[in-house]
């Protein structure tokens, strides 16, 4: 709704088409409850109701309060750890264009510093705790925790180093979502997924053919 007014069914289809309920914590079945909650909190408003009865669709749009809340949530997420598969941070980059680059950089740099401090702390404890008598599982536990922090630092550094590309990708995704009605989309079959991913790559990495590839992507999603 930060991109365009929409309804619960389209959001549900967007999640299903992108298989987001299999690799994030987002569950399509909870959409209508979430919309009701957001409306009560004044973060979205009912802009229009189309149809009647069981086929009625409520079109919601984001409020100014909602936009401010979204910016704060994006900033908060930038400072969170990547703890597991399905971490919200893995889907953060489509929302990067809600913030200016300086805000993104400031949040990430501060978070990297915290991650580095945690890594240093764990490495010190590793030297103290790990010896010849230490159980193998304890040794591996330290290695896992330190390795996890190293990859998180690497991920966040990559975001900083490629901030322009990430924001551009965010804009492209915003453009796609704004143009396409996902309520008419079908779930992506495995054999179509590779073609769609290739089209996304072309859109993000080849500005000259991006408009043409965007149209191809929209057609592919409609099939």
PDB file of C-alpha atoms in Angstrom:
ATOM      1  CA  UNK A   1       0.000   0.000   0.000  1.00  0.00           C
ATOM      2  CA  UNK A   2       3.004   2.277   0.184  1.00  0.00           C
ATOM      3  CA  UNK A   3       3.228   1.679  -3.583  1.00  0.00           C
ATOM      4  CA  UNK A   4      -0.440   1.683  -4.587  1.00  0.00           C
ATOM      5  CA  UNK A   5      -3.913   1.234  -3.081  1.00  0.00           C
ATOM      6  CA  UNK A   6      -4.735  -2.457  -3.021  1.00  0.00           C
ATOM      7  CA  UNK A   7      -6.919  -5.137  -1.480  1.00  0.00           C
ATOM      8  CA  UNK A   8      -6.335  -8.220   0.616  1.00  0.00           C
ATOM      9  CA  UNK A   9      -6.783 -10.671  -2.221  1.00  0.00           C
ATOM     10  CA  UNK A  10      -4.081  -9.029  -4.340  1.00  0.00           C
ATOM     11  CA  UNK A  11      -1.679  -9.032  -1.390  1.00  0.00           C
ATOM     12  CA  UNK A  12      -2.499 -12.692  -0.804  1.00  0.00           C
ATOM     13  CA  UNK A  13      -1.852 -13.534  -4.453  1.00  0.00           C
ATOM     14  CA  UNK A  14       1.408 -11.549  -4.429  1.00  0.00           C
ATOM     15  CA  UNK A  15       2.632 -13.661  -1.510  1.00  0.00           C
ATOM     16  CA  UNK A  16       1.558 -16.890  -3.213  1.00  0.00           C
ATOM     17  CA  UNK A  17       2.998 -15.980  -6.627  1.00  0.00           C
ATOM     18  CA  UNK A  18       6.369 -15.187  -5.071  1.00  0.00           C
ATOM     19  CA  UNK A  19       6.194 -18.228  -2.750  1.00  0.00           C
ATOM     20  CA  UNK A  20       6.895 -15.848   0.116  1.00  0.00           C
ATOM     21  CA  UNK A  21       5.059 -17.985   2.644  1.00  0.00           C
ATOM     22  CA  UNK A  22       7.699 -20.696   2.115  1.00  0.00           C
ATOM     23  CA  UNK A  23      10.787 -18.536   2.723  1.00  0.00           C
ATOM     24  CA  UNK A  24       9.539 -15.731   4.976  1.00  0.00           C
ATOM     25  CA  UNK A  25       7.421 -15.505   8.098  1.00  0.00           C
ATOM     26  CA  UNK A  26       4.592 -13.959   6.081  1.00  0.00           C
ATOM     27  CA  UNK A  27       1.517 -16.160   5.882  1.00  0.00           C
ATOM     28  CA  UNK A  28      -1.102 -15.325   3.266  1.00  0.00           C
ATOM     29  CA  UNK A  29      -3.920 -16.484   5.547  1.00  0.00           C
ATOM     30  CA  UNK A  30      -3.190 -13.735   8.069  1.00  0.00           C
ATOM     31  CA  UNK A  31      -3.574 -10.861   5.590  1.00  0.00           C
ATOM     32  CA  UNK A  32      -7.158  -9.889   6.402  1.00  0.00           C
ATOM     33  CA  UNK A  33      -6.507  -9.861  10.127  1.00  0.00           C
ATOM     34  CA  UNK A  34      -3.442  -7.668   9.517  1.00  0.00           C
ATOM     35  CA  UNK A  35      -5.436  -5.263   7.334  1.00  0.00           C
ATOM     36  CA  UNK A  36      -8.115  -4.930   9.998  1.00  0.00           C
ATOM     37  CA  UNK A  37      -5.476  -4.241  12.644  1.00  0.00           C
ATOM     38  CA  UNK A  38      -3.693  -1.661  10.475  1.00  0.00           C
ATOM     39  CA  UNK A  39      -6.984   0.106   9.791  1.00  0.00           C
ATOM     40  CA  UNK A  40      -7.851   0.270  13.494  1.00  0.00           C
ATOM     41  CA  UNK A  41      -4.421   1.749  14.205  1.00  0.00           C
ATOM     42  CA  UNK A  42      -4.955   4.438  11.567  1.00  0.00           C
ATOM     43  CA  UNK A  43      -2.063   3.250   9.405  1.00  0.00           C
ATOM     44  CA  UNK A  44      -4.294   2.507   6.413  1.00  0.00           C
ATOM     45  CA  UNK A  45      -7.771   3.637   5.405  1.00  0.00           C
ATOM     46  CA  UNK A  46     -10.539   2.098   3.359  1.00  0.00           C
ATOM     47  CA  UNK A  47     -10.387   4.033   0.094  1.00  0.00           C
ATOM     48  CA  UNK A  48     -12.997   2.160  -1.906  1.00  0.00           C
ATOM     49  CA  UNK A  49     -15.185  -0.934  -1.833  1.00  0.00           C
ATOM     50  CA  UNK A  50     -15.788  -2.763  -5.100  1.00  0.00           C
ATOM     51  CA  UNK A  51     -18.599  -5.259  -5.543  1.00  0.00           C
ATOM     52  CA  UNK A  52     -20.843  -6.687  -2.865  1.00  0.00           C
ATOM     53  CA  UNK A  53     -21.399  -9.804  -0.830  1.00  0.00           C
ATOM     54  CA  UNK A  54     -18.690 -12.459  -0.709  1.00  0.00           C
ATOM     55  CA  UNK A  55     -16.958 -11.011  -3.786  1.00  0.00           C
ATOM     56  CA  UNK A  56     -16.631  -7.518  -2.353  1.00  0.00           C
ATOM     57  CA  UNK A  57     -13.102  -6.149  -2.341  1.00  0.00           C
ATOM     58  CA  UNK A  58     -11.993  -3.445   0.035  1.00  0.00           C
ATOM     59  CA  UNK A  59      -9.312  -1.216  -1.450  1.00  0.00           C
ATOM     60  CA  UNK A  60      -6.998   0.215   1.187  1.00  0.00           C
ATOM     61  CA  UNK A  61      -4.465   3.017   0.946  1.00  0.00           C
ATOM     62  CA  UNK A  62      -1.713   4.020   3.335  1.00  0.00           C
ATOM     63  CA  UNK A  63      -2.118   7.096   5.546  1.00  0.00           C
ATOM     64  CA  UNK A  64       0.531   9.679   6.408  1.00  0.00           C
ATOM     65  CA  UNK A  65       0.775   8.028   9.806  1.00  0.00           C
ATOM     66  CA  UNK A  66       1.274   4.718   8.021  1.00  0.00           C
ATOM     67  CA  UNK A  67       4.069   6.122   5.848  1.00  0.00           C
ATOM     68  CA  UNK A  68       5.908   7.412   8.910  1.00  0.00           C
ATOM     69  CA  UNK A  69       5.450   4.073  10.668  1.00  0.00           C
ATOM     70  CA  UNK A  70       6.750   2.205   7.614  1.00  0.00           C
ATOM     71  CA  UNK A  71       9.903   4.331   7.501  1.00  0.00           C
ATOM     72  CA  UNK A  72      10.540   3.633  11.176  1.00  0.00           C
ATOM     73  CA  UNK A  73       9.986  -0.101  10.683  1.00  0.00           C
ATOM     74  CA  UNK A  74      12.410  -0.184   7.746  1.00  0.00           C
ATOM     75  CA  UNK A  75      15.032   1.663   9.801  1.00  0.00           C
ATOM     76  CA  UNK A  76      14.507  -0.728  12.712  1.00  0.00           C
ATOM     77  CA  UNK A  77      14.806  -3.765  10.460  1.00  0.00           C
ATOM     78  CA  UNK A  78      18.100  -2.474   9.072  1.00  0.00           C
ATOM     79  CA  UNK A  79      19.503  -2.642  12.600  1.00  0.00           C
ATOM     80  CA  UNK A  80      18.214  -6.156  13.346  1.00  0.00           C
ATOM     81  CA  UNK A  81      20.205  -9.366  13.192  1.00  0.00           C
ATOM     82  CA  UNK A  82      19.666 -11.893  10.434  1.00  0.00           C
ATOM     83  CA  UNK A  83      18.845 -14.779  12.711  1.00  0.00           C
ATOM     84  CA  UNK A  84      17.328 -17.443  10.526  1.00  0.00           C
ATOM     85  CA  UNK A  85      15.814 -18.446   7.220  1.00  0.00           C
ATOM     86  CA  UNK A  86      12.771 -16.276   6.787  1.00  0.00           C
ATOM     87  CA  UNK A  87      14.334 -13.237   8.423  1.00  0.00           C
ATOM     88  CA  UNK A  88      12.421 -10.086   7.522  1.00  0.00           C
ATOM     89  CA  UNK A  89      15.710  -8.523   6.458  1.00  0.00           C
ATOM     90  CA  UNK A  90      15.821 -10.791   3.405  1.00  0.00           C
ATOM     91  CA  UNK A  91      12.838  -8.904   1.980  1.00  0.00           C
ATOM     92  CA  UNK A  92      13.926  -5.442   3.108  1.00  0.00           C
ATOM     93  CA  UNK A  93      15.528  -4.182  -0.092  1.00  0.00           C
ATOM     94  CA  UNK A  94      12.246  -3.590  -1.984  1.00  0.00           C
ATOM     95  CA  UNK A  95      11.448  -1.033   0.737  1.00  0.00           C
ATOM     96  CA  UNK A  96      14.802   0.737   0.730  1.00  0.00           C
ATOM     97  CA  UNK A  97      13.435   3.562  -1.397  1.00  0.00           C
ATOM     98  CA  UNK A  98      11.232   4.624   1.516  1.00  0.00           C
ATOM     99  CA  UNK A  99      14.399   6.018   3.133  1.00  0.00           C
ATOM    100  CA  UNK A 100      17.114   8.333   1.876  1.00  0.00           C
ATOM    101  CA  UNK A 101      20.572   6.842   1.313  1.00  0.00           C
ATOM    102  CA  UNK A 102      22.126   8.649   4.273  1.00  0.00           C
ATOM    103  CA  UNK A 103      19.554   7.175   6.649  1.00  0.00           C
ATOM    104  CA  UNK A 104      20.182   3.695   5.262  1.00  0.00           C
ATOM    105  CA  UNK A 105      23.959   4.079   5.534  1.00  0.00           C
ATOM    106  CA  UNK A 106      23.817   5.463   9.076  1.00  0.00           C
ATOM    107  CA  UNK A 107      21.665   2.573  10.307  1.00  0.00           C
ATOM    108  CA  UNK A 108      23.787  -0.067   8.588  1.00  0.00           C
ATOM    109  CA  UNK A 109      27.145   1.365   9.701  1.00  0.00           C
ATOM    110  CA  UNK A 110      25.965   1.504  13.308  1.00  0.00           C
ATOM    111  CA  UNK A 111      24.699  -2.067  13.070  1.00  0.00           C
ATOM    112  CA  UNK A 112      27.962  -3.318  11.529  1.00  0.00           C
ATOM    113  CA  UNK A 113      29.844  -1.799  14.457  1.00  0.00           C
ATOM    114  CA  UNK A 114      27.626  -3.705  16.898  1.00  0.00           C
ATOM    115  CA  UNK A 115      28.116  -6.932  14.962  1.00  0.00           C
ATOM    116  CA  UNK A 116      31.894  -6.456  14.970  1.00  0.00           C
ATOM    117  CA  UNK A 117      31.868  -5.858  18.724  1.00  0.00           C
ATOM    118  CA  UNK A 118      29.851  -9.031  19.265  1.00  0.00           C
ATOM    119  CA  UNK A 119      32.272 -10.972  17.083  1.00  0.00           C
ATOM    120  CA  UNK A 120      35.278  -9.663  19.045  1.00  0.00           C
ATOM    121  CA  UNK A 121      33.548 -10.578  22.308  1.00  0.00           C
ATOM    122  CA  UNK A 122      32.820 -14.124  21.133  1.00  0.00           C
ATOM    123  CA  UNK A 123      36.355 -14.598  19.827  1.00  0.00           C
ATOM    124  CA  UNK A 124      37.749 -13.602  23.224  1.00  0.00           C
ATOM    125  CA  UNK A 125      35.447 -16.066  24.963  1.00  0.00           C
ATOM    126  CA  UNK A 126      36.392 -18.727  22.451  1.00  0.00           C
ATOM    127  CA  UNK A 127      40.055 -18.363  23.441  1.00  0.00           C
ATOM    128  CA  UNK A 128      39.151 -18.593  27.118  1.00  0.00           C
ATOM    129  CA  UNK A 129      36.699 -21.484  26.889  1.00  0.00           C
ATOM    130  CA  UNK A 130      38.030 -23.711  24.132  1.00  0.00           C
ATOM    131  CA  UNK A 131      40.883 -26.052  25.004  1.00  0.00           C
ATOM    132  CA  UNK A 132      41.811 -29.704  24.615  1.00  0.00           C
ATOM    133  CA  UNK A 133      39.156 -30.762  27.129  1.00  0.00           C
ATOM    134  CA  UNK A 134      36.353 -28.809  25.475  1.00  0.00           C
ATOM    135  CA  UNK A 135      33.570 -30.893  23.987  1.00  0.00           C
ATOM    136  CA  UNK A 136      33.451 -30.906  20.202  1.00  0.00           C
ATOM    137  CA  UNK A 137      29.894 -29.562  20.199  1.00  0.00           C
ATOM    138  CA  UNK A 138      31.043 -26.542  22.226  1.00  0.00           C
ATOM    139  CA  UNK A 139      33.840 -25.861  19.746  1.00  0.00           C
ATOM    140  CA  UNK A 140      31.394 -26.072  16.854  1.00  0.00           C
ATOM    141  CA  UNK A 141      28.927 -23.818  18.692  1.00  0.00           C
ATOM    142  CA  UNK A 142      31.533 -21.055  18.901  1.00  0.00           C
ATOM    143  CA  UNK A 143      32.468 -21.551  15.250  1.00  0.00           C
ATOM    144  CA  UNK A 144      28.805 -21.340  14.229  1.00  0.00           C
ATOM    145  CA  UNK A 145      28.157 -18.145  16.181  1.00  0.00           C
ATOM    146  CA  UNK A 146      31.294 -16.419  14.910  1.00  0.00           C
ATOM    147  CA  UNK A 147      30.691 -17.572  11.341  1.00  0.00           C
ATOM    148  CA  UNK A 148      27.112 -16.305  11.527  1.00  0.00           C
ATOM    149  CA  UNK A 149      28.323 -12.868  12.601  1.00  0.00           C
ATOM    150  CA  UNK A 150      30.954 -12.828   9.849  1.00  0.00           C
ATOM    151  CA  UNK A 151      28.313 -13.483   7.200  1.00  0.00           C
ATOM    152  CA  UNK A 152      26.019 -10.857   8.675  1.00  0.00           C
ATOM    153  CA  UNK A 153      28.845  -8.319   8.559  1.00  0.00           C
ATOM    154  CA  UNK A 154      29.565  -9.345   4.976  1.00  0.00           C
ATOM    155  CA  UNK A 155      25.874  -8.991   4.013  1.00  0.00           C
ATOM    156  CA  UNK A 156      25.577  -5.532   5.538  1.00  0.00           C
ATOM    157  CA  UNK A 157      28.861  -4.362   4.016  1.00  0.00           C
ATOM    158  CA  UNK A 158      27.603  -5.518   0.621  1.00  0.00           C
ATOM    159  CA  UNK A 159      24.453  -3.475   1.146  1.00  0.00           C
ATOM    160  CA  UNK A 160      26.523  -0.372   1.902  1.00  0.00           C
ATOM    161  CA  UNK A 161      28.900  -0.947  -1.016  1.00  0.00           C
ATOM    162  CA  UNK A 162      26.039  -1.542  -3.446  1.00  0.00           C
ATOM    163  CA  UNK A 163      23.558   0.940  -2.027  1.00  0.00           C
ATOM    164  CA  UNK A 164      22.885   2.609  -5.387  1.00  0.00           C
ATOM    165  CA  UNK A 165      22.147  -0.728  -7.056  1.00  0.00           C
ATOM    166  CA  UNK A 166      19.947  -1.807  -4.147  1.00  0.00           C
ATOM    167  CA  UNK A 167      17.905   1.397  -4.234  1.00  0.00           C
ATOM    168  CA  UNK A 168      17.592   1.107  -8.016  1.00  0.00           C
ATOM    169  CA  UNK A 169      16.374  -2.472  -7.582  1.00  0.00           C
ATOM    170  CA  UNK A 170      13.900  -1.206  -5.005  1.00  0.00           C
ATOM    171  CA  UNK A 171      12.598   1.348  -7.506  1.00  0.00           C
ATOM    172  CA  UNK A 172      12.258  -1.304 -10.222  1.00  0.00           C
ATOM    173  CA  UNK A 173      10.298  -3.591  -7.915  1.00  0.00           C
ATOM    174  CA  UNK A 174       8.090  -0.682  -6.886  1.00  0.00           C
ATOM    175  CA  UNK A 175       7.459   0.063 -10.553  1.00  0.00           C
ATOM    176  CA  UNK A 176       6.537  -3.557 -11.253  1.00  0.00           C
ATOM    177  CA  UNK A 177       4.156  -3.815  -8.305  1.00  0.00           C
ATOM    178  CA  UNK A 178       2.521  -0.505  -9.213  1.00  0.00           C
ATOM    179  CA  UNK A 179       1.893  -1.624 -12.808  1.00  0.00           C
ATOM    180  CA  UNK A 180       0.772  -5.189 -12.246  1.00  0.00           C
ATOM    181  CA  UNK A 181      -2.470  -6.443 -10.701  1.00  0.00           C
ATOM    182  CA  UNK A 182      -1.321  -9.518  -8.810  1.00  0.00           C
ATOM    183  CA  UNK A 183      -4.876 -10.615  -8.109  1.00  0.00           C
ATOM    184  CA  UNK A 184      -4.909 -11.890 -11.716  1.00  0.00           C
ATOM    185  CA  UNK A 185      -1.571 -13.679 -11.417  1.00  0.00           C
ATOM    186  CA  UNK A 186      -1.163 -17.421 -11.272  1.00  0.00           C
ATOM    187  CA  UNK A 187       1.272 -19.202  -9.016  1.00  0.00           C
ATOM    188  CA  UNK A 188       4.646 -19.615 -10.658  1.00  0.00           C
ATOM    189  CA  UNK A 189       5.511 -23.146 -11.724  1.00  0.00           C
ATOM    190  CA  UNK A 190       9.067 -24.332 -11.219  1.00  0.00           C
ATOM    191  CA  UNK A 191       9.798 -24.447 -14.953  1.00  0.00           C
ATOM    192  CA  UNK A 192       8.699 -20.799 -15.328  1.00  0.00           C
ATOM    193  CA  UNK A 193      10.557 -19.545 -12.286  1.00  0.00           C
ATOM    194  CA  UNK A 194      13.976 -19.545 -13.951  1.00  0.00           C
ATOM    195  CA  UNK A 195      12.735 -17.476 -16.891  1.00  0.00           C
ATOM    196  CA  UNK A 196      11.115 -14.983 -14.522  1.00  0.00           C
ATOM    197  CA  UNK A 197      14.280 -14.688 -12.436  1.00  0.00           C
ATOM    198  CA  UNK A 198      16.295 -14.099 -15.626  1.00  0.00           C
ATOM    199  CA  UNK A 199      13.909 -11.326 -16.636  1.00  0.00           C
ATOM    200  CA  UNK A 200      14.231  -9.737 -13.193  1.00  0.00           C
ATOM    201  CA  UNK A 201      18.018  -9.871 -13.519  1.00  0.00           C
ATOM    202  CA  UNK A 202      17.890  -8.207 -16.939  1.00  0.00           C
ATOM    203  CA  UNK A 203      15.600  -5.469 -15.629  1.00  0.00           C
ATOM    204  CA  UNK A 204      17.912  -4.681 -12.732  1.00  0.00           C
ATOM    205  CA  UNK A 205      21.198  -4.930 -14.619  1.00  0.00           C
ATOM    206  CA  UNK A 206      20.505  -3.694 -18.133  1.00  0.00           C
ATOM    207  CA  UNK A 207      18.845  -0.242 -18.173  1.00  0.00           C
ATOM    208  CA  UNK A 208      18.700  -0.171 -21.983  1.00  0.00           C
ATOM    209  CA  UNK A 209      16.356  -3.146 -22.206  1.00  0.00           C
ATOM    210  CA  UNK A 210      14.639  -2.702 -18.821  1.00  0.00           C
ATOM    211  CA  UNK A 211      11.309  -1.315 -20.175  1.00  0.00           C
ATOM    212  CA  UNK A 212      11.034  -4.127 -22.723  1.00  0.00           C
ATOM    213  CA  UNK A 213      11.955  -6.804 -20.173  1.00  0.00           C
ATOM    214  CA  UNK A 214       9.501  -5.345 -17.672  1.00  0.00           C
ATOM    215  CA  UNK A 215       6.680  -5.863 -20.159  1.00  0.00           C
ATOM    216  CA  UNK A 216       7.884  -9.435 -20.733  1.00  0.00           C
ATOM    217  CA  UNK A 217       7.913 -10.034 -16.996  1.00  0.00           C
ATOM    218  CA  UNK A 218       4.359  -8.756 -16.616  1.00  0.00           C
ATOM    219  CA  UNK A 219       3.222 -11.062 -19.440  1.00  0.00           C
ATOM    220  CA  UNK A 220       5.070 -14.006 -17.879  1.00  0.00           C
ATOM    221  CA  UNK A 221       3.356 -13.447 -14.544  1.00  0.00           C
ATOM    222  CA  UNK A 222      -0.035 -13.357 -16.238  1.00  0.00           C
ATOM    223  CA  UNK A 223       0.409 -16.710 -17.984  1.00  0.00           C
TER     224      UNK A 223
END
